[in-house]
mmCIF file of C-alpha atoms and ligand atoms in Angstrom:
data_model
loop_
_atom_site.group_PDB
_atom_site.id
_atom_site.type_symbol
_atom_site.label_atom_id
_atom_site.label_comp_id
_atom_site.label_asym_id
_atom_site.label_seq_id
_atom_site.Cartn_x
_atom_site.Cartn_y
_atom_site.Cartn_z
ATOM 1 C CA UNK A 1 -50.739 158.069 72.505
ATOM 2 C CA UNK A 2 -54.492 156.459 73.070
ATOM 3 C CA UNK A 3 -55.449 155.326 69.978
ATOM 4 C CA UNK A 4 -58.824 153.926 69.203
ATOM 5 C CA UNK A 5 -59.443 152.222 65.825
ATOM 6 C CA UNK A 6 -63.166 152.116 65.419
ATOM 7 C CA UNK A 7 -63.557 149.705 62.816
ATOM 8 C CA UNK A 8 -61.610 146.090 63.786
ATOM 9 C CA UNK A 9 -62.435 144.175 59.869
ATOM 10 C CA UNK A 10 -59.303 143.144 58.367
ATOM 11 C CA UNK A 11 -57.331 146.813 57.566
ATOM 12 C CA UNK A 12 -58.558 147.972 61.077
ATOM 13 C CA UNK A 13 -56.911 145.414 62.637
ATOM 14 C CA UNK A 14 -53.738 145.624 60.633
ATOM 15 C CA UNK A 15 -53.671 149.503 61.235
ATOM 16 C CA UNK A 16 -54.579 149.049 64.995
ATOM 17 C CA UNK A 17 -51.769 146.192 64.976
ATOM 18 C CA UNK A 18 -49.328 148.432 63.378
ATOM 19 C CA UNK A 19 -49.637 151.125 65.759
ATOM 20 C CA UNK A 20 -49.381 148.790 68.982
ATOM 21 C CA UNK A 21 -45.600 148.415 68.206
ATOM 22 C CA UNK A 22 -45.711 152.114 69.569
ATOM 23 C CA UNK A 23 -48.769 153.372 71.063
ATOM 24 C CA UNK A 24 -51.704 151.798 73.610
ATOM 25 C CA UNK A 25 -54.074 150.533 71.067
ATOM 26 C CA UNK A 26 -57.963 150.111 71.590
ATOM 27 C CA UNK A 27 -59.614 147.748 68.542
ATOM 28 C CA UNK A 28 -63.545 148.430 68.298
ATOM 29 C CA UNK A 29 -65.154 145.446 66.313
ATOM 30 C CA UNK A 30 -67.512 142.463 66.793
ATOM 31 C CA UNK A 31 -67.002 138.933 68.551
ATOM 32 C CA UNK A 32 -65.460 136.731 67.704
ATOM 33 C CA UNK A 33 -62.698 138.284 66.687
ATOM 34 C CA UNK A 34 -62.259 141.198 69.415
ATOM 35 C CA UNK A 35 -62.491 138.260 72.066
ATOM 36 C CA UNK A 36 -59.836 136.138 70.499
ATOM 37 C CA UNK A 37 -57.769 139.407 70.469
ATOM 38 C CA UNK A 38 -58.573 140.320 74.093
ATOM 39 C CA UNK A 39 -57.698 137.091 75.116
ATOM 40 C CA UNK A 40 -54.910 135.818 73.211
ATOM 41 C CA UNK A 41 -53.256 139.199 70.881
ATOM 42 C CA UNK A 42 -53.151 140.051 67.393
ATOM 43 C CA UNK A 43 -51.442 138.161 64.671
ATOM 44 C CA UNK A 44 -50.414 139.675 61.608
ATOM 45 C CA UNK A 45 -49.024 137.591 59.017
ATOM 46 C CA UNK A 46 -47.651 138.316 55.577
ATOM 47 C CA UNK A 47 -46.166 141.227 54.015
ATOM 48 C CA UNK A 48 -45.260 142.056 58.043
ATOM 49 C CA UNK A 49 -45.300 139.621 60.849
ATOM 50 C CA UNK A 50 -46.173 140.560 63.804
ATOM 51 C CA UNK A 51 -47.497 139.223 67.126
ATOM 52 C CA UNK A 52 -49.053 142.024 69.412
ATOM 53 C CA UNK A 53 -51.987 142.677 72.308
ATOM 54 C CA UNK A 54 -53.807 145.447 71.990
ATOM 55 C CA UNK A 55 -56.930 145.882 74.200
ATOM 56 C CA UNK A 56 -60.237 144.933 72.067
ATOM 57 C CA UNK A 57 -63.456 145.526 72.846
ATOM 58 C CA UNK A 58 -67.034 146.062 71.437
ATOM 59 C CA UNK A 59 -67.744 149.531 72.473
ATOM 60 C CA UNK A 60 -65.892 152.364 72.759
ATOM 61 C CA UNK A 61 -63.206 152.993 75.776
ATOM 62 C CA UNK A 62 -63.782 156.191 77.972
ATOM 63 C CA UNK A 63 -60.851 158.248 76.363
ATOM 64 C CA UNK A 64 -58.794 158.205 73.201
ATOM 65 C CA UNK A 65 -56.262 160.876 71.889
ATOM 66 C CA UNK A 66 -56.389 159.777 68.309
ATOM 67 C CA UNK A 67 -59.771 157.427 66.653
ATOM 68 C CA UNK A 68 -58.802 156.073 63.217
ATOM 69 C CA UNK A 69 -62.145 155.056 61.583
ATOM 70 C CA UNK A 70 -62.281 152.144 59.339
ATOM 71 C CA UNK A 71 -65.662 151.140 59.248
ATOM 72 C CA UNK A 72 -67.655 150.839 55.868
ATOM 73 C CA UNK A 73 -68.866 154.029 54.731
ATOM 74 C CA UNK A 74 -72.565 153.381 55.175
ATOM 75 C CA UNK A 75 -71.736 152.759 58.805
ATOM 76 C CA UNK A 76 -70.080 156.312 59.208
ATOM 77 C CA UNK A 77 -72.547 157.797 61.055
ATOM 78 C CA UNK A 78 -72.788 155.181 63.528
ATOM 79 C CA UNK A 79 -69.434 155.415 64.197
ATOM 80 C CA UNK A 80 -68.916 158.912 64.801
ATOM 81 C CA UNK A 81 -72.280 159.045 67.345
ATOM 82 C CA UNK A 82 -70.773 156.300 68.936
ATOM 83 C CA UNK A 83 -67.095 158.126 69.365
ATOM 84 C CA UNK A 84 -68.372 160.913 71.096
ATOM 85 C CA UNK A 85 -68.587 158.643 74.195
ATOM 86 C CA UNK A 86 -64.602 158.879 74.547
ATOM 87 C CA UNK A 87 -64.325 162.323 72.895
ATOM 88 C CA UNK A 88 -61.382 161.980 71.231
ATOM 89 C CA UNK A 89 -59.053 165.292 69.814
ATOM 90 C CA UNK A 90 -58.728 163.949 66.501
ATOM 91 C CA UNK A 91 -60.652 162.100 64.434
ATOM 92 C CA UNK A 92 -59.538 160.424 61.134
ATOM 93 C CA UNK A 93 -61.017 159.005 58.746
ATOM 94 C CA UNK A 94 -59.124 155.570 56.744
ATOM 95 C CA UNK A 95 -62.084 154.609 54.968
ATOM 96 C CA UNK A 96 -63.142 154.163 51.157
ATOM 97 C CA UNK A 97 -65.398 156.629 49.225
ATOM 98 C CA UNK A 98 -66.723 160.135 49.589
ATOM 99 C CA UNK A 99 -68.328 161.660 52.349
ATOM 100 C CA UNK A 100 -67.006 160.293 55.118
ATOM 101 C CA UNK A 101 -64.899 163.452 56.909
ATOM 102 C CA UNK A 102 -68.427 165.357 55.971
ATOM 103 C CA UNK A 103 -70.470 162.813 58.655
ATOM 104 C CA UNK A 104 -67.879 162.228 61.510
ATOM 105 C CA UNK A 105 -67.552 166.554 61.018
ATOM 106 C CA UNK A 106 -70.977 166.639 62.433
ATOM 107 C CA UNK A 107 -69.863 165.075 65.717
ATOM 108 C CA UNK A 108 -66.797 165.844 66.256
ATOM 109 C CA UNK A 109 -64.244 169.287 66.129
ATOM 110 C CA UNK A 110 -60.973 167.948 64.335
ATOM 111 C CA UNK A 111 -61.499 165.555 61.471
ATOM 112 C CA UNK A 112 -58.887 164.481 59.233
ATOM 113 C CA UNK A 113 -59.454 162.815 56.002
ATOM 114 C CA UNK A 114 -56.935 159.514 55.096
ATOM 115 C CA UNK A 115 -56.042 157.518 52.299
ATOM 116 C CA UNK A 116 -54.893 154.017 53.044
ATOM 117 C CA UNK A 117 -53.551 151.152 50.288
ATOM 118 C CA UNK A 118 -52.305 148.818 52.904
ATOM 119 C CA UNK A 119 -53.674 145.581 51.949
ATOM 120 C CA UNK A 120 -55.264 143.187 54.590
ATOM 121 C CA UNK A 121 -57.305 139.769 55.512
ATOM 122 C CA UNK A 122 -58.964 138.850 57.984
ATOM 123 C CA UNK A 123 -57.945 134.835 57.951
ATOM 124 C CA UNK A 124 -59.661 134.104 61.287
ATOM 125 C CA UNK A 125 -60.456 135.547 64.987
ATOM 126 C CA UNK A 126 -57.106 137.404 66.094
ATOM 127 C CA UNK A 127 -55.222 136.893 63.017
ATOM 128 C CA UNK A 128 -54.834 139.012 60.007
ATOM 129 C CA UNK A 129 -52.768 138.824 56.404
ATOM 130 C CA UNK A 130 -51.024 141.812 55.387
ATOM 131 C CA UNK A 131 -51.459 141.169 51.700
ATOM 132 C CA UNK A 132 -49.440 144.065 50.564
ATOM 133 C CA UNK A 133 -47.256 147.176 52.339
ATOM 134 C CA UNK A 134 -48.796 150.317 51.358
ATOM 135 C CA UNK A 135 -48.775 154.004 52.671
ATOM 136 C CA UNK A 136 -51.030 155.866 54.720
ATOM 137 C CA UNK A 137 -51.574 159.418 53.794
ATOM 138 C CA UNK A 138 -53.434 162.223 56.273
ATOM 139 C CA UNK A 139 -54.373 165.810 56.096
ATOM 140 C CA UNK A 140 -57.405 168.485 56.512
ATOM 141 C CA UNK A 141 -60.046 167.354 54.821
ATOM 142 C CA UNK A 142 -60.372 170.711 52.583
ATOM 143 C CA UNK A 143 -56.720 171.322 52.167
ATOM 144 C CA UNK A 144 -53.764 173.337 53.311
ATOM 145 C CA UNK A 145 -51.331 172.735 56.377
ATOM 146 C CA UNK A 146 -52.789 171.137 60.033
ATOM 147 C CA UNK A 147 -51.300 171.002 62.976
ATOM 148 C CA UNK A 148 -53.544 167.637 63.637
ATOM 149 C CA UNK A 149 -52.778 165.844 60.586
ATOM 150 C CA UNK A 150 -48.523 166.611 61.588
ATOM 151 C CA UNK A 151 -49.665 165.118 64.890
ATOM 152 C CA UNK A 152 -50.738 162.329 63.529
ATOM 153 C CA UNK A 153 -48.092 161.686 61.032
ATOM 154 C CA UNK A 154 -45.599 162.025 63.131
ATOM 155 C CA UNK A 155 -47.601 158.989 65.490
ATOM 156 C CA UNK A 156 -48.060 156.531 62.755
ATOM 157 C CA UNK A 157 -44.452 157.364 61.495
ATOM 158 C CA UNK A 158 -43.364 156.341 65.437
ATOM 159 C CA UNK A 159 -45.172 152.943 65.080
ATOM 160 C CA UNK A 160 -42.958 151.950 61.604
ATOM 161 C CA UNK A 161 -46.246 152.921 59.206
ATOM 162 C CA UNK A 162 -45.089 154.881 56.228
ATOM 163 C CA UNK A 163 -47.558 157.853 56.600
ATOM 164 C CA UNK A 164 -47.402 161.225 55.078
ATOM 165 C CA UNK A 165 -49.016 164.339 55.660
ATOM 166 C CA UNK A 166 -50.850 166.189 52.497
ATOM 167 C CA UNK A 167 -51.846 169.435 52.091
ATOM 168 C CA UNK A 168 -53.687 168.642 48.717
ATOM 169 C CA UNK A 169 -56.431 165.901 50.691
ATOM 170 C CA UNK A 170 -58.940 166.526 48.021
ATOM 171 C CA UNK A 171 -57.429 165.384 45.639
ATOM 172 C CA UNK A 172 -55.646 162.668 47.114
ATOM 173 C CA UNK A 173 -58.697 161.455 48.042
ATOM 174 C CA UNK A 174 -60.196 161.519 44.139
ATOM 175 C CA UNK A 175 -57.080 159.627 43.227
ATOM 176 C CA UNK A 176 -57.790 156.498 45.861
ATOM 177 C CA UNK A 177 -61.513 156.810 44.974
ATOM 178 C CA UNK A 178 -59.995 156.349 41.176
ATOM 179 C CA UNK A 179 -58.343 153.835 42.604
ATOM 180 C CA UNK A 180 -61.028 152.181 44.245
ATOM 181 C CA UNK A 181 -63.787 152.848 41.588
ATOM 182 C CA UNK A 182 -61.040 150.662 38.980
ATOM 183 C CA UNK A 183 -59.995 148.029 41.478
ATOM 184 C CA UNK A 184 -62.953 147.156 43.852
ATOM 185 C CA UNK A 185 -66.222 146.196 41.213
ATOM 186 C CA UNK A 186 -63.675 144.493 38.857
ATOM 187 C CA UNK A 187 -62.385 142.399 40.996
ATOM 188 C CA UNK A 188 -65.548 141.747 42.998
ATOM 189 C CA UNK A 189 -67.418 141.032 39.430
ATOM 190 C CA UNK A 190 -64.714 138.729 38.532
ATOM 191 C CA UNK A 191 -63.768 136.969 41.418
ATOM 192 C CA UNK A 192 -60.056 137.821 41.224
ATOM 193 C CA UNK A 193 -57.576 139.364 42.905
ATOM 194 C CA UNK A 194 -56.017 142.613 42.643
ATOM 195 C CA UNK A 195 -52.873 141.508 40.362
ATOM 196 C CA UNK A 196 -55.292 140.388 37.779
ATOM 197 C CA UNK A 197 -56.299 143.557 36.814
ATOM 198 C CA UNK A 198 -52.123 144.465 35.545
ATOM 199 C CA UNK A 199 -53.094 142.746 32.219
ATOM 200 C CA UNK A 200 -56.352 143.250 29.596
ATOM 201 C CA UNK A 201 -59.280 142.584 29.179
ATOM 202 C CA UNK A 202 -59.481 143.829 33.025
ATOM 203 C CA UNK A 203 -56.724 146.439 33.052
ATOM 204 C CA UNK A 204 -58.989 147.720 30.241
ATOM 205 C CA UNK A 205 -62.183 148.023 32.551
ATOM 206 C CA UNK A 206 -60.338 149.406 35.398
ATOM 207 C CA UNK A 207 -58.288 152.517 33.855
ATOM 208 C CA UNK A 208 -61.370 153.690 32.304
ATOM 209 C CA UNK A 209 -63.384 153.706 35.554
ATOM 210 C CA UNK A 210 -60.214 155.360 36.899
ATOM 211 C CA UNK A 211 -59.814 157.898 34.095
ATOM 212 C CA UNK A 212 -63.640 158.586 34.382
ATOM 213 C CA UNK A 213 -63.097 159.552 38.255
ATOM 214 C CA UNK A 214 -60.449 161.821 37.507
ATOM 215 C CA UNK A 215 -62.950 163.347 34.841
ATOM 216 C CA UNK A 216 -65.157 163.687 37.267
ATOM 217 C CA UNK A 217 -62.669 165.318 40.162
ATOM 218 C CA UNK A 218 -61.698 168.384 37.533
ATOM 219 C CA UNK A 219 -65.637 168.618 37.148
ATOM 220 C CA UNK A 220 -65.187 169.441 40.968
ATOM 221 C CA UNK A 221 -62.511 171.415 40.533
ATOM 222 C CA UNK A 222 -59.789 168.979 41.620
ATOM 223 C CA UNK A 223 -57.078 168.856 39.526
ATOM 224 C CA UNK A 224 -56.667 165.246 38.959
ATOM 225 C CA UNK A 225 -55.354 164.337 35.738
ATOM 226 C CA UNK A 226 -56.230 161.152 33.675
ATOM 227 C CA UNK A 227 -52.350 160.175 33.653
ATOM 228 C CA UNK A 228 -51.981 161.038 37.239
ATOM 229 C CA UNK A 229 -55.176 158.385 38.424
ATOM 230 C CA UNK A 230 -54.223 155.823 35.874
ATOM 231 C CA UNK A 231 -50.848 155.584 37.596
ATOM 232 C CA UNK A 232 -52.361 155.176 41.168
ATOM 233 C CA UNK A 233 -54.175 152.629 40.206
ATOM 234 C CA UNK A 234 -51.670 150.317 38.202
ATOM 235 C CA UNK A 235 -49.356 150.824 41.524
ATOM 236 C CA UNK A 236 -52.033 149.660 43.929
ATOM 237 C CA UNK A 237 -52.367 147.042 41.628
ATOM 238 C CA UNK A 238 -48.946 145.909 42.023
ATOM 239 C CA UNK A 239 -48.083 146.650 45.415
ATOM 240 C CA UNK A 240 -51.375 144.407 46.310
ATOM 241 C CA UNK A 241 -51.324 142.229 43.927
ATOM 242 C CA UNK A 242 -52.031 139.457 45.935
ATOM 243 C CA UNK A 243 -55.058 141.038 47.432
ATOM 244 C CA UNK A 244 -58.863 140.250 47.498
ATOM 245 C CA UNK A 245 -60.809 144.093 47.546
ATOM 246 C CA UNK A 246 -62.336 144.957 50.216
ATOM 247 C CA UNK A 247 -65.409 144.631 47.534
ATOM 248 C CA UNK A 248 -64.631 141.098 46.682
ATOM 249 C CA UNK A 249 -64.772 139.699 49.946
ATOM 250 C CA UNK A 250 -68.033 141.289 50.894
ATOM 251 C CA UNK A 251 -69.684 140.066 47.856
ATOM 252 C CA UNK A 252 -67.802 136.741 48.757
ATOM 253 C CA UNK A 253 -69.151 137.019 52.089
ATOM 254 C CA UNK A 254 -72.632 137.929 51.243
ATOM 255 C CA UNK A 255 -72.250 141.480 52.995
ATOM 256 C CA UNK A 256 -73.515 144.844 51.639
ATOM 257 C CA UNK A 257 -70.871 146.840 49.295
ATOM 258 C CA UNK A 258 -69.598 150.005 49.410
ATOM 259 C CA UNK A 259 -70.741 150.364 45.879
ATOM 260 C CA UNK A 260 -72.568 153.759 46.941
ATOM 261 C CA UNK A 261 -69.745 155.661 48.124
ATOM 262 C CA UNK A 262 -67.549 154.229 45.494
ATOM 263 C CA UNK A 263 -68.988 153.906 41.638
ATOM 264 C CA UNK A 264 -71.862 155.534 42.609
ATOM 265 C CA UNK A 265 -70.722 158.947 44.374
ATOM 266 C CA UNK A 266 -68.353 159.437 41.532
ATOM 267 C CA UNK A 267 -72.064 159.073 39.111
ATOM 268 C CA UNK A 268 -73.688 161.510 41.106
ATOM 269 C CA UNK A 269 -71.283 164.125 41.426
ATOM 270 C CA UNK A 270 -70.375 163.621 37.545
ATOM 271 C CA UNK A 271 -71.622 166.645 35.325
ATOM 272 C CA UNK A 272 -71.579 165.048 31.647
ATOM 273 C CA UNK A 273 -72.872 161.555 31.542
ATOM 274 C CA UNK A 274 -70.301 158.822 33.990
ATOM 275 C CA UNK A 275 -71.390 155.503 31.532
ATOM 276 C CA UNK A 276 -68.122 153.171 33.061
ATOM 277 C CA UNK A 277 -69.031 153.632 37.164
ATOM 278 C CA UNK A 278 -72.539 153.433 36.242
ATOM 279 C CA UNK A 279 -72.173 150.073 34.530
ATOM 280 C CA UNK A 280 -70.316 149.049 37.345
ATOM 281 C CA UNK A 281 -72.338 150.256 39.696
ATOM 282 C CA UNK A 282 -75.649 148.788 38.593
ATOM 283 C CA UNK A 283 -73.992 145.204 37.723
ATOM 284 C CA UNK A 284 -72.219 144.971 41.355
ATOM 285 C CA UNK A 285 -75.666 145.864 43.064
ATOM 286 C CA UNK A 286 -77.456 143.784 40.236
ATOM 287 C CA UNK A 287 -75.681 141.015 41.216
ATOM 288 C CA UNK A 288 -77.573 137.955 43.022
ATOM 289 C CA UNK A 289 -75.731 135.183 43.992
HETATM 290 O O1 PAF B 1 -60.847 148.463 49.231
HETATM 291 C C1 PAF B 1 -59.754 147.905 49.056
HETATM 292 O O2 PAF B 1 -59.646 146.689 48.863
HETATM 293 C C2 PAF B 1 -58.492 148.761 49.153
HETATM 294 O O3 PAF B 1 -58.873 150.113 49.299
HETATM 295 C C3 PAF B 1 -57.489 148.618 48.016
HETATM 296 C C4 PAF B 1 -56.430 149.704 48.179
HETATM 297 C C5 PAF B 1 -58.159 148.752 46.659
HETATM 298 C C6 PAF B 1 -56.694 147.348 48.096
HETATM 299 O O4 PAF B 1 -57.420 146.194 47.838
#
């Protein structure tokens, strides 16, 4: 299968990595790194080692059967005019926060919505840390059975990625937002990594943003229960312990968040009062140094 992963940061490149075991790969990203792949391969160190050479480029190749997006949310709609150029069947969505499947929808036929708690780092041009072995999960956007999303399983399965299919996306995709709205401001805020957030006052912090969200989903009718999100998140937190959020390293690195799509969609879909991912969300895009 052509597969195009629009998106080459650090869990771009350890997806697109992943999948060269099996299929012909196509990394979309910025120099330096794309070069250093294009000339000497991928590295992936860590949680699975792995030396491969996918092509990698800056723009988008003339055909792909399969584009896995992983691009920060506030650069969704860049990425889905830009995919139109190769036209691919299916389009799916591995990215944080809401809203996503709704923008790359406007371009493009078949979108699938996807979870993803693999857990990567970029450590320089052509290499990347798996930090922690996660699963990838895929399915329609609004729910029920697609022939796509089986497609696409079934792909990522043949490259060694532990994927499943869903049927339930929605709220699969409230429980990694509860996920994300716990783990990504509290470790960005406090400069730690994921594991730090198995033990109070943190684990505090987090499970309420996380039980919030899941408030917040049945207000949308998804059934998400407190219990249910609470769990995601102390697994992510384990399985990843070793992590940096995504969050973390772009306030590390200066770079803007993806605070919006994160605290701040679960605030302004929230019917009674959201006071946890509102705290969060003002302090992370408070924040000034
Ligand atoms: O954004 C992230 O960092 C990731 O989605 C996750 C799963 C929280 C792991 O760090």
């Amino acid at each position: 299968m052509d597969v195009v992963v629009f998106g080459a940061g650090s869990l771009g490149s350890l997806v697109g990595g992943l999948c060269a075991r099996e299929h012909d790969v196509t990394l979309v990203g910025r120099d330096p790194h794309v070069a250093a792949v294009r000339e000497s391969g991928l590295t992936v160190t860590g949680a699975v080692e792995l030396a491969v050479e996918p092509d990698a480029r800056t723009t988008v190749p003339d055909h792909a059967d399969l584009a896995l997006v992983t691009v920060k949310s506030f650069d969704t709609q860049a990425a889905a005019r830009a995919l139109t150029d190769c036209d691919p069947e299916v389009v799916c969505s591995l990215q944080n926060g809401l809203g996503n499947e709704e923008r790359l929808a406007r371009t493009h036929d078949t979108v699938l919505a996807g979870t993803c708690t693999y857990g990567a780092r970029l450590d320089g041009p052509g290499r990347v840390a798996c930090t922690g072995v996660g699963e990838v999960v895929v399915g329609d956007p609004d729910g029920g059975p697609s022939t796509a999303a089986e497609r696409v399983g079934s792909a990522l399965r043949a490259a060694d990625i532990d994927a499943q299919v869903s049927t339930r996306m929605a709220r699969r995709r409230w429980e990694k937002l509860a996920v994300n709205a716990g783990v990504n401001p509290v470790t960005a805020l406090a400069g730690v990594s994921n594991g730090a957030l198995a033990d109070d006052p943190l684990h505090e912090i987090a499970t309420a943003a996380a039980r919030e969200t899941a408030r917040v989903a049945r207000e949308n009718d998804v059934d998400l229960s407190d219990g249910k999100a609470v769990a995601a998140l102390e697994s992510v937190v384990e399985t990843t312990a070793e992590n940096h959020s995504s969050m973390l390293q772009d306030v590390r690195a200066n770079n803007r968040t993806e605070v919006d799509a994160i605290n701040g969609a679960v605030v302004a879909r929230a019917d009674e009062p959201a006071p946890v991912n509102r705290t969060l969300a003002g302090l992370v895009r408070g924040r000034t140094d």
